[in-house]
Short mmCIF file of C-alpha atoms and ligand atoms in Angstrom, two decimals:
data_model
loop_
_atom_site.label_atom_id
_atom_site.label_comp_id
_atom_site.label_asym_id
_atom_site.label_seq_id
_atom_site.Cartn_x
_atom_site.Cartn_y
_atom_site.Cartn_z
CA MET A 1 -61.32 -68.20 -27.61
CA GLU A 2 -59.21 -69.05 -24.52
CA LYS A 3 -57.64 -65.68 -23.71
CA ILE A 4 -58.57 -62.03 -24.11
CA LYS A 5 -56.74 -58.71 -23.60
CA VAL A 6 -58.91 -55.72 -22.73
CA PHE A 7 -58.67 -51.96 -22.18
CA CYS A 8 -60.56 -50.89 -19.02
CA PRO A 9 -61.27 -47.14 -19.01
CA ALA A 10 -60.88 -44.71 -16.16
CA THR A 11 -64.17 -43.08 -15.14
CA ILE A 12 -65.37 -39.89 -13.46
CA ALA A 13 -68.14 -40.60 -10.96
CA ASN A 14 -70.66 -38.21 -9.34
CA ILE A 15 -70.03 -35.44 -11.93
CA SER A 16 -70.80 -32.70 -9.38
CA CYS A 17 -74.57 -33.04 -8.93
CA GLY A 18 -75.04 -36.83 -9.31
CA PHE A 19 -73.53 -38.38 -6.18
CA ASP A 20 -73.55 -42.19 -6.58
CA VAL A 21 -75.77 -42.05 -9.70
CA LEU A 22 -73.83 -40.33 -12.53
CA GLY A 23 -70.60 -41.39 -14.22
CA VAL A 24 -68.70 -41.08 -17.48
CA ALA A 25 -65.99 -43.16 -19.17
CA LEU A 26 -62.69 -41.67 -20.43
CA ASP A 27 -60.66 -42.57 -23.50
CA ALA A 28 -57.15 -41.42 -22.68
CA VAL A 29 -56.57 -43.27 -19.38
CA GLY A 30 -57.20 -46.89 -18.50
CA ASP A 31 -55.78 -50.23 -17.37
CA GLU A 32 -55.08 -53.30 -19.45
CA MET A 33 -55.99 -56.80 -18.38
CA VAL A 34 -55.49 -60.31 -19.73
CA VAL A 35 -58.17 -62.86 -18.80
CA ARG A 36 -57.50 -66.54 -19.52
CA LYS A 37 -59.85 -69.56 -19.29
CA VAL A 38 -58.37 -72.42 -17.25
CA ASP A 39 -59.64 -75.84 -16.09
CA LYS A 40 -58.89 -75.12 -12.41
CA LYS A 41 -61.99 -73.77 -10.66
CA GLY A 42 -61.95 -70.27 -9.14
CA ILE A 43 -60.09 -67.03 -9.94
CA SER A 44 -56.30 -66.59 -9.76
CA ILE A 45 -54.69 -63.16 -10.02
CA THR A 46 -51.39 -64.21 -11.57
CA LYS A 47 -49.80 -60.79 -12.11
CA VAL A 48 -50.21 -57.13 -11.16
CA VAL A 49 -47.84 -54.78 -12.99
CA GLY A 50 -47.48 -51.04 -12.29
CA GLN A 51 -48.87 -50.77 -8.74
CA GLU A 52 -48.58 -52.62 -5.44
CA LEU A 53 -51.89 -54.48 -5.09
CA PRO A 54 -52.84 -57.76 -3.46
CA LEU A 55 -52.66 -60.97 -5.49
CA GLU A 56 -55.03 -62.84 -3.14
CA THR A 57 -58.35 -63.34 -4.93
CA GLU A 58 -60.48 -62.13 -1.99
CA LYS A 59 -58.36 -58.97 -1.50
CA ASN A 60 -58.25 -57.84 -5.13
CA VAL A 61 -61.41 -56.27 -6.55
CA ALA A 62 -60.91 -58.20 -9.83
CA GLY A 63 -60.94 -61.46 -7.86
CA VAL A 64 -64.00 -60.52 -5.81
CA ALA A 65 -65.98 -59.43 -8.89
CA GLY A 66 -64.83 -62.58 -10.71
CA LEU A 67 -66.02 -64.84 -7.87
CA GLU A 68 -69.48 -63.16 -8.00
CA PHE A 69 -69.57 -63.90 -11.72
CA LEU A 70 -68.65 -67.57 -11.15
CA LYS A 71 -71.32 -67.89 -8.43
CA ALA A 72 -74.00 -66.88 -10.94
CA SER A 73 -72.57 -68.92 -13.84
CA ASP A 74 -72.87 -72.63 -14.68
CA TYR A 75 -69.30 -72.69 -16.08
CA SER A 76 -67.33 -75.41 -14.29
CA GLY A 77 -63.77 -74.12 -14.85
CA GLY A 78 -61.98 -70.96 -13.73
CA PHE A 79 -59.98 -67.94 -14.92
CA GLU A 80 -56.51 -66.44 -14.55
CA ILE A 81 -56.19 -62.66 -14.56
CA GLU A 82 -53.23 -60.36 -15.25
CA ILE A 83 -53.61 -56.66 -14.39
CA TYR A 84 -51.48 -53.95 -16.02
CA LYS A 85 -52.33 -51.02 -13.76
CA LYS A 86 -52.11 -47.53 -15.25
CA ILE A 87 -54.80 -45.90 -13.05
CA LYS A 88 -53.40 -45.20 -9.61
CA PRO A 89 -55.54 -46.71 -6.81
CA GLY A 90 -57.23 -44.07 -4.67
CA SER A 91 -57.00 -41.43 -7.41
CA GLY A 92 -60.76 -40.93 -7.73
CA ILE A 93 -60.90 -41.94 -11.39
CA GLY A 94 -62.20 -45.45 -10.92
CA SER A 95 -59.06 -47.54 -10.46
CA SER A 96 -60.94 -50.27 -8.62
CA ALA A 97 -63.88 -50.13 -11.05
CA ALA A 98 -61.55 -50.65 -14.03
CA SER A 99 -60.25 -53.91 -12.51
CA SER A 100 -63.67 -55.19 -11.40
CA THR A 101 -65.31 -54.52 -14.74
CA GLY A 102 -62.35 -55.69 -16.85
CA ALA A 103 -62.41 -59.05 -15.06
CA VAL A 104 -66.13 -59.75 -15.47
CA TRP A 105 -66.36 -58.31 -19.01
CA GLY A 106 -63.42 -60.48 -20.15
CA MET A 107 -64.84 -63.60 -18.47
CA ASN A 108 -68.27 -62.98 -20.02
CA HIS A 109 -66.74 -62.54 -23.47
CA LEU A 110 -64.75 -65.80 -23.20
CA LEU A 111 -67.94 -67.71 -22.29
CA GLY A 112 -69.97 -66.26 -25.22
CA ASN A 113 -71.63 -63.38 -23.30
CA PRO A 114 -74.15 -65.26 -21.12
CA PHE A 115 -74.73 -62.17 -18.93
CA SER A 116 -76.12 -58.72 -19.80
CA LYS A 117 -74.11 -55.55 -19.06
CA THR A 118 -76.47 -54.75 -16.17
CA GLU A 119 -75.77 -58.20 -14.66
CA LEU A 120 -72.03 -57.54 -15.05
CA VAL A 121 -72.54 -54.25 -13.15
CA THR A 122 -73.98 -56.20 -10.18
CA PHE A 123 -70.90 -58.49 -10.09
CA ALA A 124 -68.46 -55.58 -10.43
CA MET A 125 -70.26 -53.67 -7.65
CA GLU A 126 -69.02 -56.32 -5.20
CA GLY A 127 -65.48 -55.28 -6.13
CA GLU A 128 -66.47 -51.70 -5.27
CA ARG A 129 -67.78 -52.92 -1.91
CA LEU A 130 -64.30 -54.32 -1.18
CA ALA A 131 -62.57 -51.06 -2.22
CA SER A 132 -64.83 -48.58 -0.44
CA ASP A 133 -67.29 -50.50 1.80
CA VAL A 134 -70.17 -49.40 -0.44
CA ALA A 135 -71.36 -51.30 -3.55
CA HIS A 136 -71.77 -48.20 -5.69
CA ALA A 137 -72.29 -48.44 -9.46
CA ASP A 138 -71.40 -44.96 -10.69
CA ASN A 139 -67.89 -45.97 -11.86
CA VAL A 140 -68.55 -49.55 -12.95
CA ALA A 141 -71.63 -48.65 -15.05
CA PRO A 142 -69.85 -46.19 -17.39
CA ALA A 143 -66.78 -48.48 -17.58
CA LEU A 144 -69.08 -51.24 -18.92
CA PHE A 145 -71.53 -49.18 -21.01
CA GLY A 146 -69.28 -46.31 -22.16
CA ASP A 147 -70.38 -42.66 -22.43
CA PHE A 148 -72.39 -41.24 -19.50
CA THR A 149 -74.58 -43.47 -17.35
CA LEU A 150 -77.32 -42.67 -14.85
CA VAL A 151 -78.12 -45.19 -12.12
CA ARG A 152 -81.83 -44.36 -12.01
CA SER A 153 -82.40 -46.96 -9.29
CA TYR A 154 -80.23 -49.31 -7.23
CA THR A 155 -83.05 -51.67 -6.21
CA PRO A 156 -83.88 -52.89 -8.75
CA LEU A 157 -80.75 -51.86 -10.65
CA ASP A 158 -81.78 -49.63 -13.57
CA ILE A 159 -78.96 -48.14 -15.65
CA VAL A 160 -79.67 -45.51 -18.28
CA PRO A 161 -76.88 -44.93 -20.86
CA ILE A 162 -76.65 -41.31 -22.09
CA LYS A 163 -74.74 -40.29 -25.21
CA ALA A 164 -72.22 -37.50 -24.79
CA PRO A 165 -72.13 -34.52 -27.17
CA SER A 166 -69.37 -35.09 -29.72
CA GLU A 167 -67.22 -32.08 -28.77
CA LEU A 168 -67.24 -32.69 -25.02
CA TYR A 169 -63.78 -33.22 -23.49
CA ALA A 170 -62.70 -33.93 -19.93
CA THR A 171 -59.58 -32.64 -18.18
CA VAL A 172 -58.62 -34.44 -14.98
CA ILE A 173 -55.83 -33.51 -12.58
CA HIS A 174 -54.71 -35.92 -9.87
CA PRO A 175 -52.76 -34.20 -7.09
CA GLN A 176 -50.52 -36.82 -5.53
CA ILE A 177 -52.12 -36.91 -2.10
CA GLU A 178 -54.02 -39.88 -0.75
CA ILE A 179 -57.68 -39.81 0.26
CA LYS A 180 -59.35 -43.15 0.96
CA THR A 181 -62.83 -43.47 -0.58
CA SER A 182 -64.09 -44.95 2.67
CA ASP A 183 -62.72 -41.93 4.64
CA SER A 184 -64.14 -39.35 2.24
CA ARG A 185 -67.55 -41.01 2.59
CA LYS A 186 -67.46 -40.93 6.39
CA ILE A 187 -67.35 -37.11 6.54
CA LEU A 188 -70.55 -36.67 4.49
CA LYS A 189 -73.81 -35.66 6.14
CA THR A 190 -76.60 -38.25 5.97
CA THR A 191 -79.52 -35.80 5.95
CA LEU A 192 -80.22 -32.67 3.94
CA SER A 193 -82.79 -29.91 3.72
CA MET A 194 -85.59 -29.78 1.17
CA GLU A 195 -84.08 -26.52 -0.13
CA THR A 196 -80.75 -28.24 -0.87
CA ALA A 197 -82.45 -31.26 -2.44
CA ILE A 198 -84.43 -29.03 -4.80
CA LYS A 199 -81.26 -27.30 -6.02
CA GLN A 200 -79.51 -30.63 -6.50
CA TRP A 201 -82.22 -32.42 -8.51
CA GLY A 202 -82.67 -29.31 -10.64
CA ASN A 203 -79.01 -29.63 -11.61
CA VAL A 204 -79.20 -33.40 -12.26
CA GLY A 205 -82.14 -32.86 -14.62
CA GLY A 206 -80.35 -29.90 -16.24
CA LEU A 207 -77.16 -31.89 -16.81
CA ILE A 208 -79.02 -34.81 -18.43
CA ALA A 209 -81.04 -32.43 -20.62
CA GLY A 210 -77.85 -30.56 -21.58
CA LEU A 211 -76.13 -33.81 -22.61
CA LEU A 212 -79.11 -35.01 -24.66
CA GLN A 213 -79.67 -31.63 -26.34
CA ASN A 214 -75.96 -30.93 -27.00
CA ASP A 215 -76.43 -27.77 -24.96
CA TYR A 216 -72.94 -27.05 -23.65
CA GLU A 217 -73.99 -23.94 -21.70
CA LEU A 218 -76.67 -25.92 -19.86
CA ILE A 219 -74.15 -28.68 -19.09
CA GLY A 220 -71.86 -26.03 -17.58
CA ARG A 221 -74.62 -24.37 -15.52
CA SER A 222 -75.67 -27.74 -14.15
CA LEU A 223 -72.21 -28.72 -12.89
CA GLU A 224 -73.08 -27.54 -9.37
CA ASP A 225 -72.97 -29.64 -6.23
CA HIS A 226 -74.72 -28.36 -3.11
CA ILE A 227 -74.30 -31.55 -1.09
CA VAL A 228 -70.90 -33.25 -1.35
CA GLU A 229 -68.44 -30.72 -2.81
CA PRO A 230 -68.71 -28.14 0.00
CA ILE A 231 -67.63 -30.84 2.49
CA ARG A 232 -65.24 -33.03 0.48
CA SER A 233 -63.39 -30.18 -1.19
CA ILE A 234 -61.86 -29.32 2.20
CA LEU A 235 -59.77 -32.52 1.85
CA ILE A 236 -58.30 -31.39 -1.49
CA PRO A 237 -55.58 -28.72 -1.24
CA GLY A 238 -56.15 -25.82 -3.65
CA PHE A 239 -59.54 -27.13 -4.82
CA ASP A 240 -61.24 -23.73 -5.15
CA ILE A 241 -58.21 -22.22 -6.89
CA VAL A 242 -58.03 -25.11 -9.40
CA LYS A 243 -61.76 -24.87 -10.07
CA ASN A 244 -61.61 -21.11 -10.65
CA ALA A 245 -58.51 -21.43 -12.86
CA SER A 246 -60.36 -24.04 -14.98
CA LEU A 247 -63.36 -21.75 -15.44
CA GLN A 248 -61.08 -18.81 -16.28
CA ALA A 249 -59.39 -20.98 -18.94
CA GLY A 250 -62.76 -21.62 -20.56
CA ALA A 251 -64.08 -24.81 -18.95
CA LEU A 252 -67.86 -25.28 -18.88
CA GLY A 253 -67.67 -26.40 -15.26
CA ALA A 254 -65.51 -28.34 -12.81
CA GLY A 255 -65.81 -30.46 -9.69
CA ILE A 256 -64.42 -33.36 -7.67
CA SER A 257 -63.90 -36.60 -9.61
CA GLY A 258 -65.41 -39.47 -7.62
CA SER A 259 -64.29 -39.23 -4.02
CA GLY A 260 -61.23 -37.16 -4.99
CA PRO A 261 -58.52 -36.04 -4.82
CA SER A 262 -58.76 -35.78 -8.63
CA ILE A 263 -60.53 -32.69 -9.97
CA PHE A 264 -62.29 -32.79 -13.34
CA ALA A 265 -63.45 -30.13 -15.76
CA PHE A 266 -65.55 -30.42 -18.91
CA SER A 267 -64.84 -28.26 -21.96
CA LYS A 268 -66.19 -27.82 -25.45
CA GLY A 269 -63.38 -28.90 -27.79
CA LEU A 270 -59.86 -30.26 -27.34
CA GLU A 271 -58.14 -26.87 -27.48
CA ILE A 272 -59.96 -25.47 -24.44
CA ALA A 273 -59.55 -28.78 -22.56
CA GLN A 274 -55.77 -28.51 -23.09
CA LYS A 275 -55.73 -24.89 -21.86
CA VAL A 276 -57.63 -26.04 -18.79
CA ALA A 277 -54.97 -28.72 -18.18
CA ILE A 278 -52.23 -26.05 -18.24
CA ALA A 279 -54.22 -23.78 -15.90
CA MET A 280 -54.83 -26.62 -13.42
CA ALA A 281 -51.20 -27.73 -13.52
CA GLU A 282 -49.95 -24.16 -12.84
CA VAL A 283 -51.89 -24.11 -9.58
CA TYR A 284 -50.23 -27.28 -8.26
CA ASP A 285 -46.84 -26.13 -9.58
CA LYS A 286 -47.24 -23.02 -7.40
CA ILE A 287 -48.49 -24.93 -4.35
CA GLY A 288 -45.69 -27.49 -4.79
CA ILE A 289 -47.80 -30.65 -5.07
CA GLU A 290 -46.97 -33.25 -7.73
CA TYR A 291 -49.73 -34.25 -10.10
CA ASP A 292 -50.78 -36.24 -13.17
CA VAL A 293 -53.00 -34.46 -15.65
CA HIS A 294 -55.07 -36.05 -18.43
CA VAL A 295 -57.07 -34.60 -21.30
CA SER A 296 -59.58 -37.05 -22.74
CA LYS A 297 -62.41 -37.41 -25.16
CA ILE A 298 -65.47 -39.13 -23.75
CA ASN A 299 -65.20 -42.91 -24.28
CA GLN A 300 -68.27 -44.01 -26.22
CA GLN A 301 -67.61 -47.74 -26.10
CA GLY A 302 -66.50 -48.61 -22.57
CA ILE A 303 -64.29 -51.69 -22.17
CA LYS A 304 -62.87 -52.96 -25.44
CA ILE A 305 -60.71 -55.78 -26.77
CA LEU A 306 -57.11 -54.86 -27.51
P1 LIG B 415 -60.52 -45.38 -7.02
O1 LIG B 415 -61.54 -44.31 -6.73
O2 LIG B 415 -59.40 -44.85 -7.83
O3 LIG B 415 -61.13 -46.64 -7.55
P2 LIG B 415 -60.61 -46.50 -4.46
O4 LIG B 415 -60.07 -45.84 -3.24
O5 LIG B 415 -62.07 -46.61 -4.66
O6 LIG B 415 -59.91 -45.78 -5.67
O7 LIG B 415 -60.07 -47.99 -4.57
C1 LIG B 415 -58.79 -48.31 -4.30
C2 LIG B 415 -58.74 -49.35 -3.17
O8 LIG B 415 -59.07 -50.64 -3.68
C3 LIG B 415 -57.33 -49.43 -2.62
O9 LIG B 415 -57.43 -49.61 -1.22
C4 LIG B 415 -56.78 -50.68 -3.27
O10 LIG B 415 -55.80 -51.32 -2.49
C5 LIG B 415 -58.02 -51.57 -3.42
N1 LIG B 415 -57.89 -52.51 -4.55
C6 LIG B 415 -57.96 -53.86 -4.49
N2 LIG B 415 -57.81 -54.41 -5.71
C7 LIG B 415 -57.64 -53.38 -6.58
C8 LIG B 415 -57.42 -53.32 -7.99
N3 LIG B 415 -57.33 -54.41 -8.74
N4 LIG B 415 -57.31 -52.11 -8.53
C9 LIG B 415 -57.38 -50.98 -7.79
N5 LIG B 415 -57.57 -50.97 -6.45
C10 LIG B 415 -57.70 -52.17 -5.85
#
């Protein structure tokens, strides 16, 4: 095979209580990419359609992740990459992660899968370093593995895939304001009290147990963030109103998607998830901020061939 076309899913990272360690892949939103094997060494980004993004290899996360892959590989040729961007950069639903993972997953497939998914995560994390100054794995891991993932440890990298309950749906609203991931990281505190830490790891454990036991109520109770949300939510206009409207409409819980400004909610069943979408949208209609809203099943597969 010389060429492959892939779907690269959008992802929700952090999921309230799991800053930098939890993420989940979505079905309804994602980019498309074409990866082509060529004799010329290196990575060329030949096309970006849908958004203004750099074509220079070192400035595009797909190029940076691809170069990491080539460094570790004994393949002597190179690759050309086309990106069809549907996920807006800076939206907080893993736009950069979709490109980084799509590039390395496609390259790996064309070479007969020499690298494991965890190795692909390490290459894609370098793309995340370019996008946000931090090589975090909480978007790239679910994009590659599908479903929910827990980054149990960064050194050494230990990724734990977690199956989502079958009726779990996500609603995500993206208010059209820009927050840079690097900026929304800078405002976070770097120390916390034991009391706060205890609350937070109780919720992380509760969320994982809820997912594994199909306990929707426990999932909802565990969607609490005592560390990041109280600070970051200040950057998102109407955050508290959108969150409350989601809960009123029947959502299990809601929080900031990644570094924002997108807000996510989880619901049991498509019908409630759609009601939540309407409730969220009404808030931004009233405030007068434009938005995109998505309702999605959890993506069980991660990146796939189109
Ligand atoms: P998101 O949370 O949606 O991934 P980020 O703010 O983390 O958004 O990443 C977007 C940043 O990465 C932007 O500054 C964008 O210019 C840069 N970038 C470089 N290449 C890409 C790419 N292929 N896809 C998306 N963003 C890219």
